[in-house]
mmCIF file of C-alpha atoms and ligand atoms in Angstrom:
data_model
loop_
_atom_site.group_PDB
_atom_site.id
_atom_site.type_symbol
_atom_site.label_atom_id
_atom_site.label_comp_id
_atom_site.label_asym_id
_atom_site.label_seq_id
_atom_site.Cartn_x
_atom_site.Cartn_y
_atom_site.Cartn_z
ATOM 1 C CA MET A 685 17.062 -3.123 -16.661
ATOM 2 C CA LEU A 686 14.829 -6.113 -15.960
ATOM 3 C CA LEU A 687 11.537 -5.035 -14.371
ATOM 4 C CA ASN A 688 10.115 -8.042 -12.615
ATOM 5 C CA LEU A 689 6.514 -7.173 -11.672
ATOM 6 C CA THR A 690 3.474 -8.847 -10.227
ATOM 7 C CA ILE A 691 0.194 -7.432 -11.522
ATOM 8 C CA LEU A 692 -2.865 -7.792 -9.290
ATOM 9 C CA PRO A 693 -5.852 -6.616 -11.364
ATOM 10 C CA GLY A 694 -8.331 -7.301 -8.526
ATOM 11 C CA ASP A 695 -12.014 -6.410 -8.721
ATOM 12 C CA GLY A 696 -14.449 -4.081 -10.441
ATOM 13 C CA ILE A 697 -12.661 -1.556 -12.624
ATOM 14 C CA GLY A 698 -9.274 -2.852 -11.361
ATOM 15 C CA PRO A 699 -8.613 -5.109 -14.390
ATOM 16 C CA GLU A 700 -9.589 -2.377 -16.888
ATOM 17 C CA VAL A 701 -7.359 0.302 -15.429
ATOM 18 C CA THR A 702 -4.362 -1.948 -14.767
ATOM 19 C CA GLU A 703 -4.519 -3.191 -18.356
ATOM 20 C CA GLN A 704 -3.938 0.371 -19.564
ATOM 21 C CA ALA A 705 -1.214 0.966 -16.995
ATOM 22 C CA VAL A 706 0.585 -2.166 -18.212
ATOM 23 C CA LEU A 707 0.341 -0.996 -21.837
ATOM 24 C CA VAL A 708 1.888 2.326 -20.849
ATOM 25 C CA LEU A 709 4.618 0.590 -18.834
ATOM 26 C CA GLN A 710 5.362 -1.719 -21.753
ATOM 27 C CA SER A 711 5.682 1.142 -24.162
ATOM 28 C CA VAL A 712 7.932 3.192 -21.872
ATOM 29 C CA ALA A 713 10.047 0.120 -21.113
ATOM 30 C CA ASP A 714 10.486 -0.453 -24.867
ATOM 31 C CA ALA A 715 11.404 3.168 -25.488
ATOM 32 C CA PHE A 716 14.030 3.220 -22.744
ATOM 33 C CA GLY A 717 15.419 -0.263 -23.402
ATOM 34 C CA HIS A 718 14.074 -2.084 -20.338
ATOM 35 C CA GLN A 719 12.616 -5.539 -20.216
ATOM 36 C CA LEU A 720 9.281 -6.164 -18.495
ATOM 37 C CA ARG A 721 8.599 -9.513 -16.878
ATOM 38 C CA LEU A 722 4.994 -9.742 -15.699
ATOM 39 C CA GLN A 723 2.914 -12.262 -13.864
ATOM 40 C CA ARG A 724 -0.768 -11.715 -13.085
ATOM 41 C CA LYS A 725 -2.319 -13.064 -9.893
ATOM 42 C CA PRO A 726 -5.762 -12.824 -8.257
ATOM 43 C CA ILE A 727 -6.483 -10.797 -5.121
ATOM 44 C CA GLY A 728 -9.620 -9.595 -3.337
ATOM 45 C CA GLY A 729 -13.014 -10.734 -4.576
ATOM 46 C CA ALA A 730 -11.466 -12.358 -7.648
ATOM 47 C CA ALA A 731 -9.325 -14.520 -5.362
ATOM 48 C CA LEU A 732 -12.251 -15.281 -3.048
ATOM 49 C CA THR A 733 -14.164 -16.584 -6.041
ATOM 50 C CA ALA A 734 -11.198 -18.584 -7.344
ATOM 51 C CA ALA A 735 -9.713 -19.870 -4.082
ATOM 52 C CA ASN A 736 -11.921 -18.729 -1.172
ATOM 53 C CA ASP A 737 -8.995 -16.651 0.101
ATOM 54 C CA PRO A 738 -8.631 -12.891 -0.596
ATOM 55 C CA LEU A 739 -4.827 -13.279 -0.647
ATOM 56 C CA PRO A 740 -3.936 -16.800 -1.815
ATOM 57 C CA ALA A 741 -0.493 -18.093 -0.817
ATOM 58 C CA ASP A 742 0.519 -18.234 -4.474
ATOM 59 C CA THR A 743 -0.329 -14.553 -4.976
ATOM 60 C CA LEU A 744 1.657 -13.527 -1.914
ATOM 61 C CA ARG A 745 4.630 -15.662 -2.958
ATOM 62 C CA ALA A 746 4.639 -14.057 -6.400
ATOM 63 C CA CYS A 747 4.527 -10.564 -4.886
ATOM 64 C CA LEU A 748 7.384 -11.268 -2.481
ATOM 65 C CA ALA A 749 9.487 -12.704 -5.315
ATOM 66 C CA SER A 750 9.040 -9.701 -7.604
ATOM 67 C CA SER A 751 10.635 -6.255 -7.522
ATOM 68 C CA ALA A 752 7.351 -4.351 -7.367
ATOM 69 C CA VAL A 753 3.595 -4.949 -7.379
ATOM 70 C CA LEU A 754 0.973 -3.034 -9.369
ATOM 71 C CA LEU A 755 -2.577 -3.415 -8.097
ATOM 72 C CA GLY A 756 -5.906 -2.291 -9.584
ATOM 73 C CA ALA A 757 -8.541 -2.256 -6.840
ATOM 74 C CA VAL A 758 -10.288 -4.638 -4.471
ATOM 75 C CA GLY A 759 -13.866 -4.754 -3.224
ATOM 76 C CA SER A 760 -17.132 -6.199 -4.399
ATOM 77 C CA PRO A 761 -20.675 -5.978 -3.005
ATOM 78 C CA ALA A 762 -20.955 -9.761 -3.529
ATOM 79 C CA PHE A 763 -18.919 -10.236 -0.349
ATOM 80 C CA ASP A 764 -20.533 -7.532 1.793
ATOM 81 C CA HIS A 765 -21.937 -10.083 4.216
ATOM 82 C CA ASN A 766 -18.789 -12.172 4.575
ATOM 83 C CA PRO A 767 -16.924 -12.224 7.888
ATOM 84 C CA GLY A 768 -14.038 -9.749 8.038
ATOM 85 C CA HIS A 769 -11.266 -12.165 7.085
ATOM 86 C CA LEU A 770 -13.196 -13.294 3.995
ATOM 87 C CA ARG A 771 -13.790 -9.833 2.580
ATOM 88 C CA PRO A 772 -11.840 -8.618 -0.467
ATOM 89 C CA GLU A 773 -10.316 -5.746 1.550
ATOM 90 C CA ALA A 774 -8.741 -8.237 3.983
ATOM 91 C CA GLY A 775 -6.539 -9.445 1.122
ATOM 92 C CA LEU A 776 -5.198 -5.966 0.446
ATOM 93 C CA LEU A 777 -4.606 -5.200 4.113
ATOM 94 C CA ARG A 778 -2.718 -8.460 4.590
ATOM 95 C CA LEU A 779 -0.674 -7.806 1.471
ATOM 96 C CA ARG A 780 0.327 -4.348 2.748
ATOM 97 C CA ARG A 781 1.366 -5.923 6.040
ATOM 98 C CA GLU A 782 3.250 -8.858 4.476
ATOM 99 C CA LEU A 783 5.125 -6.430 2.228
ATOM 100 C CA GLY A 784 5.999 -4.227 5.204
ATOM 101 C CA ALA A 785 4.619 -1.278 3.224
ATOM 102 C CA TYR A 786 4.170 1.206 6.068
ATOM 103 C CA ALA A 787 4.546 4.410 4.070
ATOM 104 C CA ASN A 788 1.718 5.284 1.718
ATOM 105 C CA LEU A 789 2.517 8.241 -0.535
ATOM 106 C CA ARG A 790 -0.528 9.824 -2.133
ATOM 107 C CA PRO A 791 0.208 12.875 -4.272
ATOM 108 C CA ALA A 792 -2.699 15.134 -5.205
ATOM 109 C CA VAL A 793 -1.642 17.473 -7.979
ATOM 110 C CA PHE A 794 -3.899 19.889 -9.779
ATOM 111 C CA PHE A 795 -3.681 19.779 -13.588
ATOM 112 C CA PRO A 796 -4.222 23.236 -15.142
ATOM 113 C CA ALA A 797 -6.179 21.610 -17.988
ATOM 114 C CA LEU A 798 -8.784 20.400 -15.499
ATOM 115 C CA GLU A 799 -9.809 23.746 -14.032
ATOM 116 C CA ASP A 800 -13.477 23.136 -14.719
ATOM 117 C CA CYS A 801 -13.406 19.695 -13.041
ATOM 118 C CA SER A 802 -12.734 20.881 -9.522
ATOM 119 C CA PRO A 803 -15.754 21.985 -7.510
ATOM 120 C CA LEU A 804 -13.497 24.776 -6.182
ATOM 121 C CA ARG A 805 -12.960 28.097 -7.892
ATOM 122 C CA PRO A 806 -9.914 28.067 -10.194
ATOM 123 C CA GLU A 807 -8.107 30.738 -8.160
ATOM 124 C CA VAL A 808 -8.498 28.574 -5.035
ATOM 125 C CA VAL A 809 -7.352 25.266 -6.497
ATOM 126 C CA ARG A 810 -4.741 26.482 -9.004
ATOM 127 C CA GLY A 811 -1.245 25.440 -7.924
ATOM 128 C CA THR A 812 -2.376 22.664 -5.561
ATOM 129 C CA ASP A 813 0.429 20.141 -5.104
ATOM 130 C CA ILE A 814 0.007 18.014 -1.998
ATOM 131 C CA MET A 815 1.818 14.880 -0.876
ATOM 132 C CA ILE A 816 -0.199 12.934 1.657
ATOM 133 C CA VAL A 817 2.030 10.611 3.679
ATOM 134 C CA ARG A 818 -0.328 8.087 5.206
ATOM 135 C CA GLU A 819 0.842 5.580 7.818
ATOM 136 C CA LEU A 820 -0.381 2.286 6.402
ATOM 137 C CA LEU A 821 0.204 -0.542 8.879
ATOM 138 C CA GLY A 822 -1.098 0.783 12.188
ATOM 139 C CA GLY A 823 -4.046 2.486 13.817
ATOM 140 C CA ALA A 824 -7.572 1.114 13.847
ATOM 141 C CA TYR A 825 -6.974 -0.846 10.624
ATOM 142 C CA PHE A 826 -4.725 -3.348 12.380
ATOM 143 C CA GLY A 827 -5.129 -2.801 16.139
ATOM 144 C CA GLN A 828 -6.180 -5.708 18.336
ATOM 145 C CA PRO A 829 -8.620 -6.559 19.836
ATOM 146 C CA ARG A 830 -11.337 -6.162 17.254
ATOM 147 C CA SER A 831 -14.711 -7.880 17.213
ATOM 148 C CA ILE A 832 -18.456 -7.813 16.785
ATOM 149 C CA GLU A 833 -20.188 -9.861 19.467
ATOM 150 C CA GLY A 834 -23.592 -10.448 20.970
ATOM 151 C CA ASN A 835 -27.093 -11.146 19.760
ATOM 152 C CA PRO A 836 -28.886 -9.058 17.153
ATOM 153 C CA GLY A 837 -30.267 -5.992 18.862
ATOM 154 C CA SER A 838 -27.640 -6.005 21.599
ATOM 155 C CA GLN A 839 -24.425 -6.474 19.634
ATOM 156 C CA VAL A 840 -21.232 -4.677 20.572
ATOM 157 C CA ALA A 841 -18.408 -3.874 18.141
ATOM 158 C CA VAL A 842 -14.832 -3.081 19.117
ATOM 159 C CA ASN A 843 -11.899 -1.672 17.180
ATOM 160 C CA THR A 844 -8.601 -0.614 18.653
ATOM 161 C CA MET A 845 -6.531 2.319 17.537
ATOM 162 C CA ARG A 846 -2.931 1.593 18.452
ATOM 163 C CA TYR A 847 0.408 3.217 17.668
ATOM 164 C CA ALA A 848 3.905 2.452 18.924
ATOM 165 C CA GLU A 849 6.506 5.227 18.993
ATOM 166 C CA SER A 850 8.674 3.337 16.512
ATOM 167 C CA GLU A 851 5.802 3.236 14.008
ATOM 168 C CA ILE A 852 5.262 6.976 14.269
ATOM 169 C CA GLU A 853 8.959 7.694 14.079
ATOM 170 C CA ARG A 854 9.588 5.830 10.845
ATOM 171 C CA ILE A 855 6.635 7.381 8.985
ATOM 172 C CA ALA A 856 7.532 10.841 10.293
ATOM 173 C CA ARG A 857 11.025 10.455 8.831
ATOM 174 C CA VAL A 858 9.533 9.574 5.440
ATOM 175 C CA ALA A 859 7.457 12.755 5.517
ATOM 176 C CA PHE A 860 10.355 14.995 6.544
ATOM 177 C CA GLU A 861 12.681 13.484 3.945
ATOM 178 C CA LEU A 862 10.073 14.101 1.235
ATOM 179 C CA ALA A 863 9.501 17.643 2.450
ATOM 180 C CA MET A 864 13.232 18.344 2.064
ATOM 181 C CA LYS A 865 12.820 17.741 -1.678
ATOM 182 C CA ARG A 866 9.634 19.826 -1.882
ATOM 183 C CA LYS A 867 8.492 23.061 -0.237
ATOM 184 C CA ARG A 868 9.910 22.065 3.164
ATOM 185 C CA LYS A 869 6.570 22.075 4.930
ATOM 186 C CA VAL A 870 5.069 19.214 6.933
ATOM 187 C CA LEU A 871 1.570 19.432 8.343
ATOM 188 C CA SER A 872 0.988 16.658 10.859
ATOM 189 C CA VAL A 873 -2.708 15.835 11.146
ATOM 190 C CA ASP A 874 -4.120 14.262 14.307
ATOM 191 C CA LYS A 875 -6.921 14.453 16.853
ATOM 192 C CA ALA A 876 -4.722 15.149 19.860
ATOM 193 C CA ASN A 877 -7.538 16.924 21.715
ATOM 194 C CA VAL A 878 -9.359 13.570 22.018
ATOM 195 C CA LEU A 879 -7.131 10.566 21.246
ATOM 196 C CA GLU A 880 -4.132 9.221 23.162
ATOM 197 C CA CYS A 881 -2.780 7.822 19.894
ATOM 198 C CA SER A 882 -2.768 11.351 18.526
ATOM 199 C CA ARG A 883 -1.082 12.807 21.592
ATOM 200 C CA LEU A 884 1.739 10.304 21.223
ATOM 201 C CA TRP A 885 1.758 11.006 17.474
ATOM 202 C CA ARG A 886 2.212 14.743 18.041
ATOM 203 C CA GLU A 887 4.941 14.221 20.649
ATOM 204 C CA VAL A 888 6.970 11.863 18.436
ATOM 205 C CA VAL A 889 6.520 13.927 15.260
ATOM 206 C CA THR A 890 7.658 17.041 17.121
ATOM 207 C CA ARG A 891 10.757 15.211 18.359
ATOM 208 C CA ILE A 892 11.659 13.854 14.905
ATOM 209 C CA GLY A 893 11.047 17.295 13.453
ATOM 210 C CA LYS A 894 14.015 18.617 15.461
ATOM 211 C CA ASP A 895 16.275 16.555 13.184
ATOM 212 C CA TYR A 896 14.953 18.590 10.235
ATOM 213 C CA PRO A 897 15.419 22.226 11.245
ATOM 214 C CA GLY A 898 14.987 23.306 7.616
ATOM 215 C CA VAL A 899 11.446 21.936 7.484
ATOM 216 C CA LYS A 900 8.547 23.964 8.843
ATOM 217 C CA LEU A 901 6.379 21.657 10.968
ATOM 218 C CA GLY A 902 2.756 22.421 11.786
ATOM 219 C CA HIS A 903 0.049 20.461 13.595
ATOM 220 C CA GLN A 904 -3.651 20.468 12.818
ATOM 221 C CA TYR A 905 -6.631 18.567 14.142
ATOM 222 C CA VAL A 906 -8.114 16.394 11.436
ATOM 223 C CA ASP A 907 -11.510 18.113 11.415
ATOM 224 C CA SER A 908 -9.902 21.487 10.912
ATOM 225 C CA ALA A 909 -7.469 20.071 8.332
ATOM 226 C CA ALA A 910 -10.439 18.762 6.329
ATOM 227 C CA MET A 911 -11.891 22.250 6.221
ATOM 228 C CA LEU A 912 -8.605 23.923 5.300
ATOM 229 C CA LEU A 913 -8.062 21.397 2.525
ATOM 230 C CA VAL A 914 -11.045 22.783 0.629
ATOM 231 C CA GLN A 915 -10.538 26.370 1.742
ATOM 232 C CA ARG A 916 -6.839 26.769 0.977
ATOM 233 C CA PRO A 917 -5.499 23.637 -0.725
ATOM 234 C CA THR A 918 -2.410 25.472 -1.972
ATOM 235 C CA ASP A 919 -1.223 26.016 1.621
ATOM 236 C CA PHE A 920 -0.491 22.287 1.885
ATOM 237 C CA ASP A 921 2.793 20.630 0.990
ATOM 238 C CA VAL A 922 3.440 17.343 2.844
ATOM 239 C CA VAL A 923 0.581 16.068 5.003
ATOM 240 C CA LEU A 924 1.668 13.475 7.560
ATOM 241 C CA THR A 925 -1.085 11.437 9.144
ATOM 242 C CA GLU A 926 -2.207 8.115 10.578
ATOM 243 C CA ASN A 927 -3.891 5.331 8.644
ATOM 244 C CA MET A 928 -7.589 6.188 8.786
ATOM 245 C CA PHE A 929 -7.237 9.976 8.650
ATOM 246 C CA GLY A 930 -5.034 9.478 5.595
ATOM 247 C CA ASP A 931 -7.616 7.253 3.950
ATOM 248 C CA ILE A 932 -10.281 9.918 4.363
ATOM 249 C CA LEU A 933 -8.209 12.998 3.514
ATOM 250 C CA SER A 934 -6.784 11.403 0.361
ATOM 251 C CA ASP A 935 -10.250 10.840 -1.109
ATOM 252 C CA GLN A 936 -11.071 14.433 -0.235
ATOM 253 C CA ALA A 937 -7.892 15.581 -1.990
ATOM 254 C CA GLY A 938 -9.083 13.651 -5.055
ATOM 255 C CA GLY A 939 -12.308 15.650 -4.989
ATOM 256 C CA VAL A 940 -10.342 18.883 -4.658
ATOM 257 C CA VAL A 941 -8.231 18.287 -7.770
ATOM 258 C CA GLY A 942 -11.223 17.210 -9.845
ATOM 259 C CA SER A 943 -11.523 13.425 -9.648
ATOM 260 C CA LEU A 944 -10.457 10.607 -7.409
ATOM 261 C CA GLY A 945 -9.751 8.753 -10.652
ATOM 262 C CA LEU A 946 -6.576 10.817 -11.087
ATOM 263 C CA LEU A 947 -4.877 9.853 -7.838
ATOM 264 C CA ALA A 948 -1.970 7.432 -7.674
ATOM 265 C CA SER A 949 -0.223 5.913 -4.703
ATOM 266 C CA ALA A 950 2.940 4.158 -3.651
ATOM 267 C CA SER A 951 3.142 1.961 -0.553
ATOM 268 C CA VAL A 952 6.771 1.606 0.371
ATOM 269 C CA GLY A 953 9.105 0.940 3.267
ATOM 270 C CA GLY A 954 9.404 -2.831 2.911
ATOM 271 C CA PRO A 955 11.437 -4.947 0.493
ATOM 272 C CA VAL A 956 8.808 -4.831 -2.290
ATOM 273 C CA GLY A 957 6.816 -1.703 -3.176
ATOM 274 C CA LEU A 958 3.076 -1.820 -3.847
ATOM 275 C CA TYR A 959 1.515 0.661 -6.276
ATOM 276 C CA GLU A 960 -2.188 1.261 -6.669
ATOM 277 C CA PRO A 961 -4.618 3.997 -7.619
ATOM 278 C CA VAL A 962 -6.334 5.618 -4.627
ATOM 279 C CA HIS A 963 -9.815 4.928 -6.023
ATOM 280 C CA GLY A 964 -11.754 1.760 -5.273
ATOM 281 C CA SER A 965 -13.266 -0.947 -7.471
ATOM 282 C CA ALA A 966 -16.274 1.206 -8.510
ATOM 283 C CA PRO A 967 -18.617 -1.770 -9.107
ATOM 284 C CA ASP A 968 -21.276 0.556 -10.569
ATOM 285 C CA ILE A 969 -19.175 1.271 -13.664
ATOM 286 C CA ALA A 970 -17.121 -1.931 -13.833
ATOM 287 C CA GLY A 971 -16.933 -3.640 -17.211
ATOM 288 C CA LYS A 972 -18.269 -0.621 -19.096
ATOM 289 C CA GLY A 973 -14.890 0.556 -20.343
ATOM 290 C CA ILE A 974 -15.453 4.080 -19.027
ATOM 291 C CA ALA A 975 -13.256 4.151 -15.900
ATOM 292 C CA ASN A 976 -10.414 6.647 -15.663
ATOM 293 C CA PRO A 977 -7.110 4.744 -15.994
ATOM 294 C CA LEU A 978 -4.928 7.737 -15.081
ATOM 295 C CA GLY A 979 -4.707 6.853 -11.373
ATOM 296 C CA ALA A 980 -3.353 3.430 -12.343
ATOM 297 C CA ILE A 981 -1.090 4.882 -15.041
ATOM 298 C CA LEU A 982 0.348 7.449 -12.631
ATOM 299 C CA SER A 983 0.832 4.645 -10.085
ATOM 300 C CA ALA A 984 2.962 2.891 -12.701
ATOM 301 C CA ALA A 985 5.049 6.068 -12.902
ATOM 302 C CA MET A 986 5.499 6.002 -9.124
ATOM 303 C CA LEU A 987 6.555 2.358 -9.413
ATOM 304 C CA LEU A 988 9.327 3.272 -11.836
ATOM 305 C CA ARG A 989 10.466 6.133 -9.610
ATOM 306 C CA HIS A 990 10.357 4.472 -6.191
ATOM 307 C CA SER A 991 11.144 0.816 -6.896
ATOM 308 C CA PHE A 992 13.624 1.265 -9.763
ATOM 309 C CA LYS A 993 14.888 4.851 -9.442
ATOM 310 C CA LEU A 994 13.931 5.348 -13.098
ATOM 311 C CA GLU A 995 13.192 9.058 -12.788
ATOM 312 C CA ALA A 996 13.275 9.906 -16.505
ATOM 313 C CA GLU A 997 10.897 7.052 -17.300
ATOM 314 C CA ALA A 998 8.521 8.100 -14.496
ATOM 315 C CA ALA A 999 8.589 11.712 -15.673
ATOM 316 C CA CYS A 1000 7.935 10.554 -19.230
ATOM 317 C CA ILE A 1001 4.644 8.967 -18.108
ATOM 318 C CA GLU A 1002 3.669 11.959 -15.955
ATOM 319 C CA ASN A 1003 4.386 14.393 -18.779
ATOM 320 C CA ALA A 1004 2.391 12.234 -21.172
ATOM 321 C CA VAL A 1005 -0.589 12.397 -18.806
ATOM 322 C CA SER A 1006 -0.332 16.207 -18.589
ATOM 323 C CA THR A 1007 -0.080 16.369 -22.372
ATOM 324 C CA VAL A 1008 -3.183 14.302 -23.095
ATOM 325 C CA LEU A 1009 -5.183 16.219 -20.504
ATOM 326 C CA SER A 1010 -4.149 19.528 -21.996
ATOM 327 C CA GLN A 1011 -5.187 18.185 -25.401
ATOM 328 C CA GLY A 1012 -8.684 17.709 -23.959
ATOM 329 C CA ALA A 1013 -8.704 13.944 -23.347
ATOM 330 C CA ARG A 1014 -11.229 13.144 -20.625
ATOM 331 C CA THR A 1015 -12.884 10.040 -19.310
ATOM 332 C CA ALA A 1016 -16.489 10.232 -18.069
ATOM 333 C CA ASP A 1017 -15.493 11.353 -14.554
ATOM 334 C CA LEU A 1018 -13.819 14.444 -16.039
ATOM 335 C CA ALA A 1019 -16.000 15.113 -19.069
ATOM 336 C CA GLY A 1020 -18.222 18.128 -19.234
ATOM 337 C CA LYS A 1021 -19.219 20.946 -21.507
ATOM 338 C CA GLY A 1022 -17.046 20.901 -24.610
ATOM 339 C CA HIS A 1023 -15.254 17.760 -23.510
ATOM 340 C CA PRO A 1024 -16.844 14.537 -24.725
ATOM 341 C CA ALA A 1025 -15.887 11.443 -22.753
ATOM 342 C CA ILE A 1026 -13.456 8.910 -24.173
ATOM 343 C CA SER A 1027 -13.130 5.292 -23.102
ATOM 344 C CA THR A 1028 -10.644 3.764 -20.677
ATOM 345 C CA ALA A 1029 -8.776 2.156 -23.566
ATOM 346 C CA GLU A 1030 -8.705 5.339 -25.644
ATOM 347 C CA MET A 1031 -7.275 7.312 -22.716
ATOM 348 C CA GLY A 1032 -4.604 4.628 -22.307
ATOM 349 C CA ARG A 1033 -3.821 4.697 -26.023
ATOM 350 C CA ARG A 1034 -3.387 8.471 -26.013
ATOM 351 C CA VAL A 1035 -1.012 8.319 -23.054
ATOM 352 C CA VAL A 1036 1.030 5.642 -24.861
ATOM 353 C CA GLU A 1037 1.192 7.855 -27.967
ATOM 354 C CA ALA A 1038 2.195 10.942 -25.993
ATOM 355 C CA ALA A 1039 4.850 9.011 -24.078
ATOM 356 C CA LYS A 1040 6.244 7.604 -27.331
ATOM 357 C CA ALA A 1041 6.355 11.018 -28.951
ATOM 358 C CA SER A 1042 8.309 12.506 -26.043
ATOM 359 C CA SER A 1043 10.705 9.597 -25.568
ATOM 360 C CA ILE A 1044 11.986 9.434 -29.146
ATOM 361 C CA PRO A 1045 15.696 10.100 -28.674
ATOM 362 C CA ALA A 1046 16.840 13.286 -30.342
ATOM 363 C CA GLY A 1047 19.504 11.281 -32.204
ATOM 364 C CA PRO A 1048 22.824 12.517 -33.533
ATOM 365 C CA ALA A 1049 22.661 15.832 -35.316
ATOM 366 C CA GLU A 1050 22.542 15.420 -39.086
ATOM 367 C CA LYS A 1051 25.916 15.870 -40.708
ATOM 368 C CA SER A 1052 25.945 18.457 -43.429
ATOM 369 C CA ALA A 1053 27.403 17.315 -46.695
HETATM 370 C C1 LIG B 921 -7.589 2.851 0.051
HETATM 371 C C2 LIG B 921 -8.804 1.988 0.211
HETATM 372 C C3 LIG B 921 -8.459 0.841 1.160
HETATM 373 C C4 LIG B 921 -8.100 1.459 2.496
HETATM 374 C C5 LIG B 921 -9.556 -0.230 1.294
HETATM 375 C C6 LIG B 921 -9.947 -0.809 -0.026
HETATM 376 C C7 LIG B 921 -9.147 -1.314 2.246
HETATM 377 O O1 LIG B 921 -9.887 2.737 0.633
HETATM 378 O O2 LIG B 921 -6.537 2.327 -0.369
HETATM 379 O O3 LIG B 921 -7.684 4.054 0.308
HETATM 380 O O4 LIG B 921 -8.993 1.787 3.300
HETATM 381 O O5 LIG B 921 -6.896 1.599 2.757
HETATM 382 MG MG1 LIG B 922 -9.527 4.840 0.631
#
């Protein structure tokens, strides 16, 4: 198969982690007989520096013309004082919208080898396997009007949280369909005691849920869901929630399983899927070669699964990650007593080796003479 990809390294640790993800993709493509065609384009702060636009037309064109997009991270303190449309994040938000990527899948899976990395007791976190389904194109992130106006000292800022029934319906279906292939549980997270958006959310999700009688649907206010997520993370299967709640709860889920650096994501629903680690650009450690590339590497696995239906190839990467972790490989975010930290590149290299070792075809049985 020809895998035609656009790579958007972005800012901060983005380039370092995507480089490792590409090496892993290349090696798995080789092992399974696929051809990778890659083009790299700037986004975020890198694109602001190069072209004064966080999503240059050329970058968007390349993304729309490819079969899938792999992104590192965007964000840089250098642009903190820019107006909203000239911030690195604006490039990512526009890209999500242009790609029609309304469904953001964020798995948070606990790796047994990382028991000492979670701040939770092993018996609490063991077995955690959550799929956060975050609505990605609505809510306060995109609602109009939005503004900051007035003179210093008396300024007023406005954001608008907005949801249409059709937007809730389509993301709810994604969550229920996923639940059918998992533990058949959907927890819909909202703030229906305060927000109209959430009341509509709950009404629509309940209605869609009737089409999935085999799935157990629950509702939880977001504040209470945040507490339960640390108290009983293993109770969760699919979490269905709006844009901003999903942003917050997915970082929390990263903390629960030991490091945000482990979390991958897929943003799907449109013609071209977008894959990116959940973590940000981490400017404080950028360029040091110490970032955890596993979120990016696992995002590459999601890319193979969701954009190309290459399940064996995706599983090969995921198994390789489990293998290297169980062999004790840890980047600085995971290192601790008895586990010295390895570099970003070394972690990538070990995943490549483990993937190669597991993808060697068994071959025909030797004929006896
Ligand atoms: C994420 C990030 C983004 C978001 C930022 C960088 C715009 O935090 O993907 O979780 O808020 O969606
Ligand atoms: Mg976030």
